Amino acid sequence: MTVQTNPELTSRKNAAIAKGVGMSTQIYAAKAENAEIWDQNGKRFIDFAAGIAVVNTGHRHPKVIEAVKKQLDCFTHTCHQVVPYENYVVLAERLNAKVPGDFEKKTIFTTTGAEAVENAVKIARHYTGRSGVIAFAGGFHGRTFMTMTLTGKTAPYKVGFGPMMNDVWHLPYPNELHGISMEDSLEALTRLFKSDADPSRIAAIILEPVQGEGGFVPAPEGFMKKIREICDENGIMMIADEVQTGFARTGKLFAMEHHGVAADITTMAKGLGGGLPISAVTGRAEVMDHAQPGGLGGTYAGNPLSVAAANAVLDVIEEEDLCARAERLGGRLKQRLAAVADKVPEIVEIRGPGFMNAVEFNVAGTKTPNPDFVKKVVEEALERGLILITCGVYGNVIRFLAPLTIQDAVFDEALDIIEASILAAKKG
Ligand code: PMP
C-alpha cells in the first residue's frame, strides 16, 4: 500500500484492531462533504466508494443532516418495540409504496444489510413452513452465519469459520463473460431440484439483481422473470437483495424495476440511511405478517436518528431526481472508459446499469483475470487523490460508486484521474 498519510496511526490501528477487519486504504477521515473526504493532514480525496454504496446522496447531505439534528433534539432512542414513534411508521408506509410489487406490503426495520437478509430468510421460512434456501455463486449477503452461508464466495468470507448453516444451495449466476449463460443457470436449478433439493422444501431463492461484491454483474434480461415463474410454480419466496443496488444507484429506485418483476420480499440497507445505519425488509403483507409478535425486531432496529435520515434520503432522491442523474453520470463514465479501453487491451468489459458501473481486467489477450493490474490502478488513483474500490470473485474488477450528488467539476476531475491511473498502470 503506497499511500500512508499517517503511519503512526496505522501502527496503532494494527496494534488495536483485529486484522480480520480488512481495510482498503490507510487514510484516516477527518471530514467529508458530498463526494470529497479530507484526512487528518488536510489532504483531500475524491470518494468513489461512498462508504460502499451508502452515501448515494453524498456525505452530510444538508437535508439529511438537518433531519438528524432535528431528531437529536427530540429523542435518540426509545426502542420502537417499547415506545413507538411516527417517523418509523411514515418510513414503512413510504417503502411499502415504493418497493416494486402491485400488492399490499409491510415492512420491518433492522440495522445492517446482513440483518435484513437474516430476517428475510426467517420470514420466508415462517411463511412457507420450509427450510431450504437457494442462493448464487458470487453473491454476497453478509457476514453473519446465515448470510455468510448464503454468500457465494469462500475466501475470505467463509474460510476458517466452521460449518455453514444447512439447507442452503448455490447455483451459478449468469455471467456471459465467464462462460455462464442464463440457460446454464436455469438448467443448474432444474438439476438441483432433481438431484438434491425437492422444490417442496425450498422456502426461498435469494439473489441480487446486480451482483455487487461478486463483480457488478447484472442479471441478464429475462432471468428475473424466469426465477419469478419458478418461484410461483413451486410456492417459493423470491427474495431480492437490493442492499447494494437500491436507492437510485442503478438509475431506478430499485434495480428490480429494470426487470418488470416484483420479489415477494426485498432487502434494503446502505443507501437508505444516507450514512446512518438502517436496513429494511419489505414484502407481501401476508408473508411479512406470518411471524408471531416478538419473533422479529431488535433493540436498535429502526433507530430514530437513522429513520429521520432515511426519510430525508427519500425526499432528496425525488427532489434532485437522482435516478436520472445516475443514468447521466454512468453514461459519461462508461463513455470515458470505452475510450481508454481502445488503448488498454487488459480491459475486457465495461458494464453496469445507471451509475453502478464496473470495469473488468484480464491479462491482455487472455481469459486470465488480472487482479495485479487492478491493484496498480487503485494505487495510482489513490496517489492522485481518488478513492476506488474493487470487487469480483477474482478481484479483477474496479467498481465505481461515487455519490449520485457529486458536483460536475469533481466528477470531471475524477474521470481524468481514472484515465491517468489506468494508463499509468498500463505503463507499469
Ligand atoms: N447484501 C448485499 C447485496 C451487500 O452488498 C451487502 C454488503 N456489501 C450485504 C448484504 C451486507 O450488508 P452489511 O455489511 O450492512 O451487513
Short mmCIF file of C-alpha atoms and ligand atoms in Angstrom, two decimals:
data_model
loop_
_atom_site.label_atom_id
_atom_site.label_comp_id
_atom_site.label_asym_id
_atom_site.label_seq_id
_atom_site.Cartn_x
_atom_site.Cartn_y
_atom_site.Cartn_z
CA MET A 1 0.00 0.00 0.00
CA THR A 2 1.60 3.20 -1.10
CA VAL A 3 -0.49 5.99 0.37
CA GLN A 4 0.18 6.13 4.12
CA THR A 5 -0.80 9.56 5.31
CA ASN A 6 -0.49 8.70 8.99
CA PRO A 7 1.98 5.86 9.63
CA GLU A 8 1.88 6.36 13.40
CA LEU A 9 -1.91 5.90 13.48
CA THR A 10 -1.61 2.92 11.15
CA SER A 11 0.67 1.16 13.63
CA ARG A 12 -1.70 1.99 16.50
CA LYS A 13 -4.57 0.67 14.35
CA ASN A 14 -2.64 -2.53 13.69
CA ALA A 15 -1.99 -2.96 17.41
CA ALA A 16 -5.57 -2.23 18.46
CA ILE A 17 -7.87 -3.62 15.76
CA ALA A 18 -8.27 -7.26 14.80
CA LYS A 19 -6.82 -7.89 11.38
CA GLY A 20 -9.96 -9.73 10.24
CA VAL A 21 -11.41 -6.28 9.63
CA GLY A 22 -9.79 -5.61 6.29
CA MET A 23 -9.22 -2.05 5.09
CA SER A 24 -8.71 -0.87 1.56
CA THR A 25 -7.00 2.42 2.43
CA GLN A 26 -4.91 3.81 5.27
CA ILE A 27 -6.20 7.34 5.11
CA TYR A 28 -7.92 8.50 8.26
CA ALA A 29 -11.02 10.56 7.66
CA ALA A 30 -11.33 13.91 9.41
CA LYS A 31 -14.12 15.47 7.37
CA ALA A 32 -16.34 14.58 4.43
CA GLU A 33 -18.66 16.63 2.27
CA ASN A 34 -20.67 15.31 -0.68
CA ALA A 35 -18.10 13.40 -2.79
CA GLU A 36 -14.94 14.52 -1.00
CA ILE A 37 -13.10 13.31 2.09
CA TRP A 38 -10.26 15.15 3.88
CA ASP A 39 -7.83 13.21 6.03
CA GLN A 40 -6.26 14.31 9.28
CA ASN A 41 -3.47 16.14 7.45
CA GLY A 42 -6.00 18.07 5.38
CA LYS A 43 -5.25 16.06 2.26
CA ARG A 44 -8.31 15.84 0.02
CA PHE A 45 -9.62 12.72 -1.72
CA ILE A 46 -12.47 12.24 -4.14
CA ASP A 47 -14.65 9.44 -2.83
CA PHE A 48 -15.62 6.86 -5.45
CA ALA A 49 -16.55 4.30 -2.79
CA ALA A 50 -19.28 6.24 -0.96
CA GLY A 51 -18.72 4.05 2.10
CA ILE A 52 -19.57 1.08 -0.17
CA ALA A 53 -22.70 2.44 -1.85
CA VAL A 54 -24.01 4.05 1.32
CA VAL A 55 -23.84 7.80 0.73
CA ASN A 56 -25.61 7.79 -2.64
CA THR A 57 -26.94 11.17 -1.51
CA GLY A 58 -23.42 12.36 -0.66
CA HIS A 59 -21.61 12.79 2.63
CA ARG A 60 -23.54 15.01 5.00
CA HIS A 61 -26.31 15.96 2.63
CA PRO A 62 -27.71 19.16 4.21
CA LYS A 63 -31.27 17.78 4.28
CA VAL A 64 -30.15 14.55 5.93
CA ILE A 65 -28.06 16.44 8.49
CA GLU A 66 -30.95 18.79 9.23
CA ALA A 67 -33.37 15.89 9.75
CA VAL A 68 -30.96 14.09 12.07
CA LYS A 69 -30.25 17.26 14.07
CA LYS A 70 -33.96 17.86 14.47
CA GLN A 71 -34.42 14.31 15.71
CA LEU A 72 -31.42 14.64 18.06
CA ASP A 73 -33.23 17.48 19.78
CA CYS A 74 -36.30 15.29 20.37
CA PHE A 75 -35.07 11.81 21.31
CA THR A 76 -32.40 9.37 20.13
CA HIS A 77 -33.73 6.02 21.32
CA THR A 78 -36.84 4.60 22.86
CA CYS A 79 -36.81 1.20 21.12
CA HIS A 80 -39.72 1.01 18.74
CA GLN A 81 -40.81 -2.22 20.41
CA VAL A 82 -41.27 -0.36 23.70
CA VAL A 83 -42.33 3.17 22.78
CA PRO A 84 -43.02 3.55 19.05
CA TYR A 85 -42.70 6.74 17.02
CA GLU A 86 -44.46 8.16 13.98
CA ASN A 87 -41.40 8.58 11.73
CA TYR A 88 -40.88 4.80 11.75
CA VAL A 89 -44.45 4.30 10.56
CA VAL A 90 -44.04 7.00 7.91
CA LEU A 91 -40.86 5.40 6.53
CA ALA A 92 -42.56 1.99 6.42
CA GLU A 93 -45.52 3.47 4.57
CA ARG A 94 -43.19 5.10 2.06
CA LEU A 95 -41.20 1.91 1.41
CA ASN A 96 -44.41 -0.11 1.10
CA ALA A 97 -45.45 2.27 -1.66
CA LYS A 98 -42.07 2.41 -3.41
CA VAL A 99 -40.78 -1.17 -3.34
CA PRO A 100 -41.80 -2.93 -6.59
CA GLY A 101 -44.97 -5.02 -6.35
CA ASP A 102 -48.59 -4.27 -7.06
CA PHE A 103 -49.80 -5.80 -3.80
CA GLU A 104 -50.24 -4.86 -0.17
CA LYS A 105 -46.88 -4.71 1.62
CA LYS A 106 -45.50 -4.44 5.12
CA THR A 107 -42.04 -3.51 6.38
CA ILE A 108 -39.73 -4.13 9.30
CA PHE A 109 -36.57 -2.19 10.08
CA THR A 110 -33.25 -3.63 11.12
CA THR A 111 -29.78 -2.14 11.32
CA THR A 112 -27.41 -3.80 8.84
CA GLY A 113 -27.70 -5.42 5.43
CA ALA A 114 -26.89 -8.83 6.88
CA GLU A 115 -29.59 -8.42 9.49
CA ALA A 116 -32.14 -7.56 6.80
CA VAL A 117 -31.22 -10.72 4.88
CA GLU A 118 -31.33 -12.85 8.06
CA ASN A 119 -34.83 -11.58 8.70
CA ALA A 120 -35.94 -12.09 5.11
CA VAL A 121 -34.95 -15.74 5.39
CA LYS A 122 -36.66 -16.12 8.77
CA ILE A 123 -39.83 -14.60 7.34
CA ALA A 124 -39.75 -16.81 4.25
CA ARG A 125 -39.22 -19.92 6.36
CA HIS A 126 -42.02 -18.99 8.73
CA TYR A 127 -44.49 -18.31 5.95
CA THR A 128 -43.71 -21.37 3.83
CA GLY A 129 -43.02 -23.78 6.68
CA ARG A 130 -39.99 -24.89 4.64
CA SER A 131 -36.29 -24.59 5.38
CA GLY A 132 -34.27 -24.68 2.14
CA VAL A 133 -32.72 -21.57 0.62
CA ILE A 134 -31.14 -21.26 -2.82
CA ALA A 135 -28.54 -18.57 -3.44
CA PHE A 136 -25.98 -17.87 -6.16
CA ALA A 137 -22.24 -18.29 -6.51
CA GLY A 138 -20.58 -14.89 -6.46
CA GLY A 139 -23.45 -13.43 -4.44
CA PHE A 140 -22.81 -11.51 -1.26
CA HIS A 141 -25.34 -11.29 1.55
CA GLY A 142 -23.33 -10.55 4.71
CA ARG A 143 -21.09 -11.97 7.40
CA THR A 144 -23.50 -13.40 9.99
CA PHE A 145 -23.96 -17.16 9.99
CA MET A 146 -26.91 -17.44 7.61
CA THR A 147 -25.73 -14.62 5.37
CA MET A 148 -22.15 -15.95 5.33
CA THR A 149 -23.62 -19.28 4.27
CA LEU A 150 -25.68 -17.62 1.53
CA THR A 151 -22.67 -15.67 0.31
CA GLY A 152 -21.21 -17.43 -2.70
CA LYS A 153 -17.53 -16.78 -2.15
CA THR A 154 -15.35 -18.84 0.17
CA ALA A 155 -12.23 -16.68 0.70
CA PRO A 156 -12.18 -14.53 2.71
CA TYR A 157 -15.77 -14.81 3.90
CA LYS A 158 -16.13 -18.47 4.90
CA VAL A 159 -12.62 -19.83 5.36
CA GLY A 160 -11.98 -21.00 8.92
CA PHE A 161 -15.42 -20.16 10.28
CA GLY A 162 -16.59 -23.74 10.73
CA PRO A 163 -19.72 -25.46 9.44
CA MET A 164 -22.18 -23.36 7.49
CA MET A 165 -25.95 -23.44 8.02
CA ASN A 166 -27.58 -26.42 6.40
CA ASP A 167 -30.25 -26.48 3.69
CA VAL A 168 -28.53 -23.84 1.57
CA TRP A 169 -27.59 -24.45 -2.07
CA HIS A 170 -25.72 -22.34 -4.60
CA LEU A 171 -26.35 -22.04 -8.32
CA PRO A 172 -24.11 -20.42 -10.92
CA TYR A 173 -25.13 -16.80 -11.58
CA PRO A 174 -25.37 -15.94 -15.28
CA ASN A 175 -22.20 -14.24 -16.47
CA GLU A 176 -21.59 -14.47 -20.22
CA LEU A 177 -18.05 -13.11 -19.90
CA HIS A 178 -17.22 -16.05 -17.63
CA GLY A 179 -18.98 -18.55 -19.87
CA ILE A 180 -22.20 -18.96 -17.88
CA SER A 181 -25.37 -18.30 -19.84
CA MET A 182 -28.80 -17.71 -18.37
CA GLU A 183 -29.77 -21.15 -19.67
CA ASP A 184 -26.82 -22.70 -17.80
CA SER A 185 -28.06 -21.18 -14.54
CA LEU A 186 -31.64 -22.27 -15.07
CA GLU A 187 -30.50 -25.75 -16.09
CA ALA A 188 -28.48 -25.96 -12.87
CA LEU A 189 -31.64 -25.11 -10.94
CA THR A 190 -33.60 -27.86 -12.71
CA ARG A 191 -30.82 -30.30 -11.89
CA LEU A 192 -30.71 -29.18 -8.26
CA PHE A 193 -34.45 -29.81 -7.93
CA LYS A 194 -33.93 -33.29 -9.38
CA SER A 195 -30.79 -34.31 -7.55
CA ASP A 196 -30.64 -32.64 -4.14
CA ALA A 197 -33.41 -30.30 -3.19
CA ASP A 198 -37.02 -31.13 -3.85
CA PRO A 199 -38.72 -27.78 -4.58
CA SER A 200 -41.35 -28.51 -1.91
CA ARG A 201 -38.73 -27.98 0.78
CA ILE A 202 -37.37 -24.70 -0.62
CA ALA A 203 -38.52 -21.62 1.27
CA ALA A 204 -36.72 -19.01 -0.80
CA ILE A 205 -34.49 -18.17 -3.71
CA ILE A 206 -32.38 -15.12 -2.91
CA LEU A 207 -30.50 -13.09 -5.48
CA GLU A 208 -29.08 -9.67 -6.24
CA PRO A 209 -30.45 -8.01 -9.40
CA VAL A 210 -26.88 -6.85 -9.99
CA GLN A 211 -24.30 -8.89 -8.10
CA GLY A 212 -22.37 -6.34 -6.07
CA GLU A 213 -19.32 -7.73 -4.30
CA GLY A 214 -19.33 -10.50 -6.93
CA GLY A 215 -18.29 -8.06 -9.64
CA PHE A 216 -21.18 -5.74 -10.55
CA VAL A 217 -22.71 -8.41 -12.73
CA PRO A 218 -26.23 -7.50 -13.87
CA ALA A 219 -28.82 -10.26 -14.21
CA PRO A 220 -29.47 -10.75 -17.92
CA GLU A 221 -32.79 -9.71 -19.36
CA GLY A 222 -35.45 -12.29 -18.70
CA PHE A 223 -33.60 -14.01 -15.84
CA MET A 224 -35.58 -12.41 -13.02
CA LYS A 225 -38.83 -13.21 -14.81
CA LYS A 226 -37.78 -16.86 -15.10
CA ILE A 227 -36.86 -17.03 -11.41
CA ARG A 228 -40.20 -15.39 -10.59
CA GLU A 229 -42.05 -18.04 -12.62
CA ILE A 230 -40.15 -20.89 -10.99
CA CYS A 231 -40.90 -19.45 -7.53
CA ASP A 232 -44.59 -19.12 -8.40
CA GLU A 233 -44.82 -22.66 -9.77
CA ASN A 234 -43.29 -24.09 -6.60
CA GLY A 235 -44.58 -21.88 -3.79
CA ILE A 236 -41.09 -20.47 -3.20
CA MET A 237 -40.49 -16.94 -1.92
CA MET A 238 -38.37 -14.78 -4.21
CA ILE A 239 -36.07 -12.54 -2.18
CA ALA A 240 -34.42 -9.63 -3.99
CA ASP A 241 -31.35 -8.45 -2.12
CA GLU A 242 -31.27 -4.76 -3.03
CA VAL A 243 -28.84 -3.84 -0.27
CA GLN A 244 -26.23 -2.56 -2.74
CA THR A 245 -28.40 -1.94 -5.81
CA GLY A 246 -31.07 0.12 -4.06
CA PHE A 247 -31.85 3.80 -3.79
CA ALA A 248 -31.24 5.20 -7.27
CA ARG A 249 -27.82 3.64 -7.80
CA THR A 250 -28.86 1.76 -10.93
CA GLY A 251 -30.95 4.58 -12.39
CA LYS A 252 -34.14 3.31 -10.73
CA LEU A 253 -35.04 3.45 -7.07
CA PHE A 254 -34.70 -0.35 -7.07
CA ALA A 255 -32.83 -2.45 -9.62
CA MET A 256 -35.76 -4.89 -9.86
CA GLU A 257 -37.63 -2.12 -11.69
CA HIS A 258 -35.36 -2.78 -14.70
CA HIS A 259 -36.80 -6.29 -14.87
CA GLY A 260 -40.51 -5.57 -14.53
CA VAL A 261 -40.71 -8.16 -11.79
CA ALA A 262 -41.56 -7.91 -8.09
CA ALA A 263 -39.99 -10.03 -5.40
CA ASP A 264 -42.08 -11.34 -2.53
CA ILE A 265 -39.51 -9.96 -0.10
CA THR A 266 -36.98 -7.16 -0.70
CA THR A 267 -33.99 -6.39 1.50
CA MET A 268 -32.51 -2.89 1.69
CA ALA A 269 -29.77 -1.09 3.62
CA LYS A 270 -26.75 1.05 2.64
CA GLY A 271 -28.19 3.94 0.56
CA LEU A 272 -31.38 4.02 2.63
CA GLY A 273 -29.78 5.76 5.61
CA GLY A 274 -27.57 8.20 3.71
CA GLY A 275 -24.74 7.41 6.14
CA LEU A 276 -26.71 6.35 9.20
CA PRO A 277 -27.15 2.64 9.92
CA ILE A 278 -30.55 1.31 8.94
CA SER A 279 -31.84 -1.61 6.91
CA ALA A 280 -35.29 -2.79 5.96
CA VAL A 281 -37.27 -5.78 4.81
CA THR A 282 -40.39 -5.07 2.78
CA GLY A 283 -42.66 -7.76 1.41
CA ARG A 284 -46.13 -9.09 0.77
CA ALA A 285 -48.29 -8.19 3.75
CA GLU A 286 -49.45 -11.77 4.40
CA VAL A 287 -45.87 -13.06 4.24
CA MET A 288 -44.47 -10.32 6.49
CA ASP A 289 -47.32 -10.77 8.99
CA HIS A 290 -46.88 -14.50 9.39
CA ALA A 291 -44.31 -14.47 12.21
CA GLN A 292 -45.63 -14.13 15.77
CA PRO A 293 -45.15 -10.85 17.70
CA GLY A 294 -41.70 -10.84 19.28
CA GLY A 295 -40.27 -13.15 16.60
CA LEU A 296 -38.86 -10.20 14.66
CA GLY A 297 -37.19 -6.99 15.75
CA GLY A 298 -34.11 -5.76 17.59
CA THR A 299 -33.20 -3.21 20.22
CA TYR A 300 -31.75 -0.70 17.77
CA ALA A 301 -33.91 -1.67 14.80
CA GLY A 302 -35.24 1.49 13.17
CA ASN A 303 -33.23 3.85 15.36
CA PRO A 304 -34.92 7.28 15.37
CA LEU A 305 -31.87 9.13 14.00
CA SER A 306 -31.49 6.63 11.17
CA VAL A 307 -35.20 6.70 10.39
CA ALA A 308 -35.10 10.51 10.23
CA ALA A 309 -32.12 10.29 7.87
CA ALA A 310 -33.85 7.70 5.67
CA ASN A 311 -36.99 9.80 5.30
CA ALA A 312 -34.78 12.71 4.24
CA VAL A 313 -32.88 10.46 1.79
CA LEU A 314 -36.13 9.51 0.06
CA ASP A 315 -37.02 13.21 -0.25
CA VAL A 316 -33.59 14.06 -1.67
CA ILE A 317 -33.72 11.25 -4.25
CA GLU A 318 -37.02 12.65 -5.51
CA GLU A 319 -36.21 16.35 -5.28
CA GLU A 320 -32.84 16.04 -7.00
CA ASP A 321 -34.04 13.42 -9.49
CA LEU A 322 -31.11 11.20 -8.59
CA CYS A 323 -32.30 8.27 -10.73
CA ALA A 324 -31.89 10.40 -13.85
CA ARG A 325 -28.59 11.72 -12.54
CA ALA A 326 -27.32 8.16 -12.03
CA GLU A 327 -28.04 7.45 -15.70
CA ARG A 328 -26.20 10.59 -16.79
CA LEU A 329 -23.14 10.03 -14.61
CA GLY A 330 -22.91 6.35 -15.52
CA GLY A 331 -23.28 7.16 -19.21
CA ARG A 332 -20.39 9.61 -19.09
CA LEU A 333 -18.18 7.28 -17.08
CA LYS A 334 -18.77 4.34 -19.41
CA GLN A 335 -18.09 6.51 -22.44
CA ARG A 336 -14.79 7.66 -20.96
CA LEU A 337 -13.78 4.12 -20.02
CA ALA A 338 -14.62 2.91 -23.54
CA ALA A 339 -12.20 5.49 -24.96
CA VAL A 340 -9.47 4.31 -22.56
CA ALA A 341 -10.19 0.67 -23.44
CA ASP A 342 -9.04 1.35 -27.00
CA LYS A 343 -5.52 1.78 -25.61
CA VAL A 344 -5.68 -0.85 -22.86
CA PRO A 345 -6.36 -4.40 -24.02
CA GLU A 346 -6.45 -5.53 -20.38
CA ILE A 347 -9.95 -4.03 -20.21
CA VAL A 348 -12.36 -6.80 -21.15
CA GLU A 349 -15.70 -5.37 -20.11
CA ILE A 350 -17.28 -2.09 -19.02
CA ARG A 351 -20.72 -2.63 -17.57
CA GLY A 352 -23.50 -1.85 -15.17
CA PRO A 353 -26.85 -0.06 -15.16
CA GLY A 354 -27.16 3.58 -14.12
CA PHE A 355 -24.16 4.56 -12.01
CA MET A 356 -23.47 1.05 -10.69
CA ASN A 357 -20.58 0.63 -13.06
CA ALA A 358 -17.52 -1.53 -13.19
CA VAL A 359 -14.60 -2.34 -15.43
CA GLU A 360 -13.08 -5.82 -15.59
CA PHE A 361 -9.43 -6.53 -16.38
CA ASN A 362 -7.74 -9.67 -17.71
CA VAL A 363 -4.18 -10.34 -18.70
CA ALA A 364 -4.12 -8.79 -22.19
CA GLY A 365 -5.38 -11.13 -24.87
CA THR A 366 -6.27 -13.93 -22.42
CA LYS A 367 -9.13 -15.06 -20.22
CA THR A 368 -6.95 -14.89 -17.11
CA PRO A 369 -8.21 -12.40 -14.51
CA ASN A 370 -5.71 -9.65 -13.74
CA PRO A 371 -6.05 -8.57 -10.09
CA ASP A 372 -2.48 -7.19 -10.13
CA PHE A 373 -3.41 -4.66 -12.79
CA VAL A 374 -6.45 -3.65 -10.77
CA LYS A 375 -4.36 -3.21 -7.63
CA LYS A 376 -2.00 -0.97 -9.53
CA VAL A 377 -4.85 1.18 -10.88
CA VAL A 378 -6.31 1.58 -7.40
CA GLU A 379 -2.91 2.60 -6.00
CA GLU A 380 -2.25 5.04 -8.82
CA ALA A 381 -5.68 6.58 -8.26
CA LEU A 382 -5.13 6.94 -4.53
CA GLU A 383 -1.78 8.65 -5.17
CA ARG A 384 -3.71 11.10 -7.33
CA GLY A 385 -6.36 11.64 -4.65
CA LEU A 386 -9.15 9.32 -5.80
CA ILE A 387 -10.56 6.50 -3.68
CA LEU A 388 -11.51 3.47 -5.77
CA ILE A 389 -12.56 0.03 -4.58
CA THR A 390 -12.57 -3.38 -6.23
CA CYS A 391 -14.90 -6.34 -6.42
CA GLY A 392 -15.30 -9.59 -8.33
CA VAL A 393 -14.69 -13.17 -7.38
CA TYR A 394 -11.14 -12.83 -8.78
CA GLY A 395 -10.54 -9.28 -7.51
CA ASN A 396 -10.07 -8.13 -11.11
CA VAL A 397 -12.91 -5.61 -11.23
CA ILE A 398 -12.93 -1.94 -10.26
CA ARG A 399 -16.33 -0.65 -9.21
CA PHE A 400 -17.35 2.97 -9.27
CA LEU A 401 -19.67 4.13 -6.52
CA ALA A 402 -19.40 7.90 -6.21
CA PRO A 403 -22.30 9.74 -4.60
CA LEU A 404 -25.02 10.46 -7.15
CA THR A 405 -24.89 14.06 -5.94
CA ILE A 406 -21.23 14.52 -6.96
CA GLN A 407 -20.61 18.01 -8.40
CA ASP A 408 -19.86 18.06 -12.14
CA ALA A 409 -16.43 19.61 -11.65
CA VAL A 410 -15.42 16.96 -9.10
CA PHE A 411 -16.76 14.22 -11.37
CA ASP A 412 -14.76 15.56 -14.32
CA GLU A 413 -11.65 15.65 -12.16
CA ALA A 414 -12.26 12.02 -11.13
CA LEU A 415 -12.69 10.93 -14.76
CA ASP A 416 -9.29 12.44 -15.58
CA ILE A 417 -7.71 10.63 -12.64
CA ILE A 418 -9.32 7.32 -13.63
CA GLU A 419 -7.94 7.61 -17.13
CA ALA A 420 -4.48 8.67 -15.93
CA SER A 421 -4.38 5.85 -13.37
CA ILE A 422 -5.32 3.14 -15.86
CA LEU A 423 -2.74 4.44 -18.33
CA ALA A 424 -0.09 4.61 -15.58
CA ALA A 425 -0.84 1.03 -14.57
CA LYS A 426 -0.53 0.01 -18.20
CA LYS A 427 2.93 1.63 -18.36
CA GLY A 428 3.81 -0.50 -15.34
N1 PMP B 1 -26.29 -7.83 0.74
C1 PMP B 1 -25.61 -7.19 -0.22
C2 PMP B 1 -26.08 -7.29 -1.64
C3 PMP B 1 -24.47 -6.43 0.10
O1 PMP B 1 -23.79 -5.81 -0.88
C4 PMP B 1 -24.07 -6.35 1.45
C5 PMP B 1 -22.86 -5.55 1.88
N2 PMP B 1 -21.87 -5.36 0.96
C6 PMP B 1 -24.82 -7.03 2.41
C7 PMP B 1 -25.93 -7.76 2.03
C8 PMP B 1 -24.44 -6.99 3.86
O2 PMP B 1 -24.62 -5.72 4.39
P1 PMP B 1 -23.93 -5.31 5.76
O3 PMP B 1 -22.45 -5.21 5.50
O4 PMP B 1 -24.55 -3.98 6.10
O5 PMP B 1 -24.27 -6.35 6.76
#
